[in-house]
Amino acid sequence: MDVKEILQLVVIGVAMGSAYAIAASGLVVTYTTSGIFNFAHGAIGMLSSFLYWQLTVQDGWPVWLSVIVVVLGFGPAVGAIIEFGIVRGLRGSSLATRIVVTIALMVFAMGLATNIWQGQSASLPGFFPDADPVRFLDVALSVHQVIVIVCALTVAVGLRFFLFRTRVGTAMRAVVDSPATASLNGIKPDVVSQLSWAIGAGLAALAGVLIGPMLQLEAFALTFLVINAYAAAVVGRLRSLPMTFVGAVGLGLFINLVPYVVEHIGFLSSALDGWRYQPALPAVFLFIVLMLIKDSSLRGARPTRARTMRVPTFTESVLGSAGVIAFTIVVAQFLSNDTLNRLQLGFGVGVVGLSLVLLTGYGGQVSLGQMGFAGVGAFAMLKFGGASGNPLGLLAAFALAAPVGALVAIPALRVRGLYLALTTMAFAQFMDETVFRHEGVFGSTSNALGRLSIFGVSTDGDKAYLVTVVTVLCLLSIGVLALRRSRYGRVLTGMRDSELASATLGIDPRAVKLVTFALSAGIAGVGGALMAMANEGAAAEQFALVQSLPVLLIVVVGGVGMVTSAFSGGLALGLMSIVGKQVDISNLDLLLTGVAAVGLSRSPEGWGVGLADQVTRIVPTSRRFAFLPGRPAPQPEPVDEVTPADVTRPSGVRAGGLV
Amino acid sequence: MALLEVRRVDVRFGGLHVLHDVTFACEAGEITGLIGPNGAGKTTTFNVISGVQTPTEGTVILNGEDVSSLKPHLRARRGIARTFQRLEVFGSMTARDNVRVAAEVAQRRRKHGAAKGSVRDVVNLIIERVGLSEVADEQSDALPTGHLRLVELGRALATGPSLLLLDEPSSGLNERESAAFGELLTELADEGLGILLVEHDVPMVMAICERVHVLDQGMVIASGTPAEVQANNAVQEAYLGTKGAAL
Ligand SMILES: Nc1ncnc2c1ncn2[C@@H]1O[C@H](COP(=O)(O)OP(=O)(O)OP(=O)(O)O)[C@@H](O)[C@H]1O
Ligand SMILES: [Mg+2]
């Protein structure tokens, strides 16, 4: 054991942790004051990194001026604009919508960065790159690292002072618990909220400028640094700034010391040989922290803006499906192979989207990790279907992905809501970075995967395969709708409305959620198998974390409670990819999905629902348009708020006072 | 053996001592009243019995079995059903489906191999009994509070309970509906159901309950027949002291 080496790692860990701390504290400030968890936090940091690089390296601006422009100008402005333009529209919307909107921003920012700074994977110099390293405890620290640590300390002290010693800061802490109290102080809640977003985004920008030089300047990697910030913030339960700092430094140490430990412990290093586990360490850390959170309380009913969609009958779903399939067969005749292929992929993702209709739309659980399950399905298809296209491979995809889903759900269901979403995201990142990229999973070179061959009829041709994918999507939709109409579907709806009441009827909430998670994972697995067959080979990139995010986006935009959103979403993804190729804008799908989902703050239940409303209004004979939901139900009566709460509300998840 | 025994239950929320050493029992086939001023701890007691709130100390015994360590759904399966003061109706479902979910869950659990039609019959019967026939197929979000209380009652009954906990079930009902409601409760008790009733409508409690327990500031300050409780000085004081309203 080499003490000096360890010390060096500790110091680097602390420096990295300091940068995470700055980012994470920004996340906490915005979350506690506005109730919106900003998934785009990392993306703001990423854009700031690039902008800073553009100004200093490309345009030759002085460092001090660039820092001011980026950290005090760009960051806060972006935060304030997001707050004004989007966050305000989200009050009272569902968790899925609130999550999806900032994810949309994140996706949009990634699309933007890859377009503006296309292919520029430059490295960013740190502050004072030529200065001699500082020696401390026999360890060398670059001046940049020292500056990072000093900045973190300054931010910690500054935030403390601001929140506890200034009138605005006090109002900011108060607004969390009661907007009315804050108003009494003469400060408008809107102003507080906007200020908190400006501060939060400013901190993200600062973190971006500081972290950029410590890593490669790469849009996706920098954006997903947000997972590191989440991990730290979750240690502070998304509200305690001191604990967030502790978490950030802990994470920095974890990331730097685990590889050292693994390297020096024989059986660990041989066990992990060939696995890229290091990029997944933040996700592992996040997972561990989430597992330490105990939140066993049952959620009661609360009024939301959600409406009830009429569920189509069996006959309607069969007729609708027949129509869709017939339409596909006809249209497919006129399309080029490339277009067909893009649509196949789109509807393959649509199947993954359908898994979220069940899980999120019906069950109220938000998962950001469906591509993790899809990849498992693709793996099963590869092993069982192989080159021959044995349809049993699809069954295998379901049968393997479903238990994996249950396995993830067992620990993940200890938490709920936002925390559950974060846990599934950590899972997807782990699968992406570590499992799918392992040589033994998808293989390093392209693997031969034949398209389905059903009773000797091959679907090898692009037309036939598109029809196949759409048919599978239809069959699964019919199945999901049948589930929805069954006893299980009613139990699921009851659980979504009130877990508390469900439990007192003898329903085991955990069992129901577990089954739902497994079923949903199974469907995602089938989707993954279809996606892989569209490409005639499975590859890790298809099932990357960044691919998981648009899935939730497309179904929420289409109306997450309706199976039609899986179709519209699949179609939209296919079309975006087709158009993107025509106009030669890289990642157009990311840009468009981002824009589309941001529109959610105007129509928080999804455009599909809004559209359905319009059509039912115009065509009151809804039987003829039976696939459309009925008229929206009247808004729920306000609950009598005077009586004290029946039950202790979960204290862990709710945004408590900022401390 | 009593149907339900609550023994020496203590609940603290941080520094707030909400229930002190609460002990009482309910018998099958009887309506037991649990009354007390606002904030006395009645709902908290219900939460402890149904397993939603873990007490700091104390035990809950149902039919001689200690259910204290069981989760809410397991207690429900042993026969405890409840309604909520702050409503927990399945708002996106019709009133009928609210009842139906409960009936289906209960039927499946019992595995009597009962015919498929039987859930529908049970649901129809309950809907009719609680008086929801006219609004049964409306989405419950759209119903007024009084009806929602009936939905919760019907849903609780559909689980086939042996003990029914009702938390302020008549608030939101008009006088006529209240009277019918009291009659229904008496009928249910006559059929063997044990009912624990929390109710602000004290005359109603006095009229239909066999026994009444009075909670004040987390303590049982009196127990007995309605007449005994009414005559009790401590009870008079608790009510006069906090609300200025005589019994
Ligand atoms: N989750 C909780 N956390 C902290 N205190 C609570 C909680 N739930 C209840 N209390 C407090 O416990 C006391 C008893 O509340 P409880 O709701 O049991 O009273 P109650 O007798 O049902 O009153 P009411 O007649 O108004 O319904 C009250 O002071 C209440 O504020
Ligand atoms: Mg109460």
Tab-separated table of N, CA and C in Angstrom, chain B residues 57-108:
chain	number	residue	atom	x	y	z
B	57	GLU	N	-45.598	2.905	21.258
B	57	GLU	CA	-45.738	1.755	22.144
B	57	GLU	C	-47.154	1.234	22.051
B	58	GLY	N	-47.358	-0.012	22.504
B	58	GLY	CA	-48.713	-0.536	22.597
B	58	GLY	C	-49.016	-1.609	21.563
B	59	THR	N	-50.132	-2.290	21.781
B	59	THR	CA	-50.496	-3.380	20.881
B	59	THR	C	-51.938	-3.245	20.433
B	60	VAL	N	-52.199	-3.846	19.279
B	60	VAL	CA	-53.553	-3.917	18.736
B	60	VAL	C	-53.880	-5.391	18.566
B	61	ILE	N	-54.979	-5.822	19.140
B	61	ILE	CA	-55.320	-7.239	19.096
B	61	ILE	C	-56.668	-7.410	18.437
B	62	LEU	N	-56.678	-8.238	17.381
B	62	LEU	CA	-57.912	-8.492	16.655
B	62	LEU	C	-58.279	-9.952	16.833
B	63	ASN	N	-59.449	-10.214	17.352
B	63	ASN	CA	-59.878	-11.598	17.583
B	63	ASN	C	-58.820	-12.420	18.300
B	64	GLY	N	-58.178	-11.822	19.264
B	64	GLY	CA	-57.182	-12.554	20.039
B	64	GLY	C	-55.806	-12.619	19.402
B	65	GLU	N	-55.688	-12.146	18.160
B	65	GLU	CA	-54.384	-12.189	17.505
B	65	GLU	C	-53.715	-10.811	17.571
B	66	ASP	N	-52.460	-10.814	17.967
B	66	ASP	CA	-51.724	-9.556	18.003
B	66	ASP	C	-51.359	-9.152	16.578
B	67	VAL	N	-51.976	-8.084	16.074
B	67	VAL	CA	-51.714	-7.670	14.695
B	67	VAL	C	-50.769	-6.473	14.638
B	68	SER	N	-50.190	-6.130	15.773
B	68	SER	CA	-49.406	-4.890	15.854
B	68	SER	C	-48.291	-4.789	14.829
B	69	SER	N	-47.706	-5.925	14.468
B	69	SER	CA	-46.557	-5.825	13.578
B	69	SER	C	-46.961	-5.995	12.109
B	70	LEU	N	-48.257	-6.118	11.852
B	70	LEU	CA	-48.686	-6.359	10.473
B	70	LEU	C	-48.866	-5.053	9.703
B	71	LYS	N	-48.564	-5.130	8.414
B	71	LYS	CA	-48.778	-3.970	7.554
B	71	LYS	C	-50.275	-3.795	7.295
B	72	PRO	N	-50.661	-2.596	6.837
B	72	PRO	CA	-52.085	-2.314	6.641
B	72	PRO	C	-52.815	-3.373	5.807
B	73	HIS	N	-52.203	-3.818	4.697
B	73	HIS	CA	-52.959	-4.733	3.832
B	73	HIS	C	-53.190	-6.079	4.519
B	74	LEU	N	-52.278	-6.471	5.389
B	74	LEU	CA	-52.471	-7.740	6.090
B	74	LEU	C	-53.552	-7.613	7.161
B	75	ARG	N	-53.626	-6.442	7.760
B	75	ARG	CA	-54.703	-6.233	8.733
B	75	ARG	C	-56.048	-6.218	8.020
B	76	ALA	N	-56.040	-5.594	6.837
B	76	ALA	CA	-57.282	-5.564	6.059
B	76	ALA	C	-57.724	-6.993	5.749
B	77	ARG	N	-56.768	-7.832	5.407
B	77	ARG	CA	-57.130	-9.208	5.073
B	77	ARG	C	-57.618	-9.976	6.290
B	78	ARG	N	-57.300	-9.492	7.472
B	78	ARG	CA	-57.814	-10.145	8.674
B	78	ARG	C	-59.143	-9.548	9.123
B	79	GLY	N	-59.631	-8.598	8.351
B	79	GLY	CA	-60.987	-8.148	8.639
B	79	GLY	C	-61.151	-6.720	9.120
B	80	ILE	N	-60.081	-5.926	9.061
B	80	ILE	CA	-60.236	-4.520	9.457
B	80	ILE	C	-60.472	-3.675	8.206
B	81	ALA	N	-61.541	-2.925	8.193
B	81	ALA	CA	-61.784	-2.003	7.081
B	81	ALA	C	-61.980	-0.613	7.659
B	82	ARG	N	-61.722	0.397	6.870
B	82	ARG	CA	-61.871	1.748	7.400
B	82	ARG	C	-62.267	2.742	6.329
B	83	THR	N	-62.743	3.885	6.798
B	83	THR	CA	-62.925	5.031	5.909
B	83	THR	C	-62.010	6.139	6.399
B	84	PHE	N	-61.923	7.193	5.624
B	84	PHE	CA	-60.978	8.253	5.946
B	84	PHE	C	-61.701	9.578	6.136
B	85	GLN	N	-61.254	10.280	7.159
B	85	GLN	CA	-61.832	11.600	7.395
B	85	GLN	C	-61.492	12.524	6.227
B	86	ARG	N	-60.213	12.530	5.881
B	86	ARG	CA	-59.821	13.219	4.650
B	86	ARG	C	-59.901	12.183	3.556
B	87	LEU	N	-60.886	12.368	2.701
B	87	LEU	CA	-61.288	11.286	1.804
B	87	LEU	C	-60.146	10.702	0.978
B	88	GLU	N	-60.208	9.409	0.816
B	88	GLU	CA	-59.238	8.699	-0.029
B	88	GLU	C	-59.989	7.855	-1.060
B	89	VAL	N	-60.916	8.502	-1.737
B	89	VAL	CA	-61.679	7.793	-2.760
B	89	VAL	C	-60.804	7.629	-4.002
B	90	PHE	N	-61.034	6.572	-4.778
B	90	PHE	CA	-60.345	6.433	-6.059
B	90	PHE	C	-61.046	7.359	-7.043
B	91	GLY	N	-60.521	8.556	-7.123
B	91	GLY	CA	-61.239	9.606	-7.824
B	91	GLY	C	-61.431	9.379	-9.313
B	92	SER	N	-60.541	8.638	-9.933
B	92	SER	CA	-60.674	8.485	-11.381
B	92	SER	C	-61.617	7.351	-11.753
B	93	MET	N	-62.172	6.683	-10.736
B	93	MET	CA	-63.093	5.580	-11.036
B	93	MET	C	-64.524	5.990	-10.702
B	94	THR	N	-65.456	5.227	-11.225
B	94	THR	CA	-66.844	5.457	-10.840
B	94	THR	C	-67.036	4.964	-9.410
B	95	ALA	N	-68.120	5.400	-8.817
B	95	ALA	CA	-68.441	4.945	-7.469
B	95	ALA	C	-68.532	3.425	-7.454
B	96	ARG	N	-69.153	2.886	-8.495
B	96	ARG	CA	-69.325	1.438	-8.555
B	96	ARG	C	-67.973	0.721	-8.607
B	97	ASP	N	-67.063	1.243	-9.416
B	97	ASP	CA	-65.762	0.579	-9.524
B	97	ASP	C	-64.972	0.663	-8.224
B	98	ASN	N	-65.168	1.742	-7.481
B	98	ASN	CA	-64.542	1.819	-6.165
B	98	ASN	C	-64.935	0.615	-5.326
B	99	VAL	N	-66.235	0.341	-5.312
B	99	VAL	CA	-66.734	-0.783	-4.526
B	99	VAL	C	-66.267	-2.101	-5.142
B	100	ARG	N	-66.263	-2.103	-6.469
B	100	ARG	CA	-65.917	-3.330	-7.176
B	100	ARG	C	-64.479	-3.780	-6.902
B	101	VAL	N	-63.554	-2.832	-6.914
B	101	VAL	CA	-62.149	-3.185	-6.637
B	101	VAL	C	-62.065	-3.922	-5.314
B	102	ALA	N	-62.720	-3.363	-4.316
B	102	ALA	CA	-62.643	-3.963	-2.986
B	102	ALA	C	-63.260	-5.359	-2.998
B	103	ALA	N	-64.403	-5.483	-3.674
B	103	ALA	CA	-65.084	-6.774	-3.705
B	103	ALA	C	-64.237	-7.806	-4.442
B	104	GLU	N	-63.617	-7.376	-5.513
B	104	GLU	CA	-62.795	-8.315	-6.288
B	104	GLU	C	-61.589	-8.787	-5.499
B	105	VAL	N	-60.957	-7.834	-4.830
B	105	VAL	CA	-59.782	-8.204	-4.038
B	105	VAL	C	-60.188	-9.190	-2.940
B	106	ALA	N	-61.323	-8.898	-2.319
B	106	ALA	CA	-61.771	-9.759	-1.219
B	106	ALA	C	-62.155	-11.138	-1.744
B	107	GLN	N	-62.831	-11.164	-2.879
B	107	GLN	CA	-63.273	-12.443	-3.412
B	107	GLN	C	-62.087	-13.309	-3.782
B	108	ARG	N	-61.141	-12.703	-4.393
B	108	ARG	CA	-59.977	-13.466	-4.822
B	108	ARG	C	-59.255	-14.054	-3.619
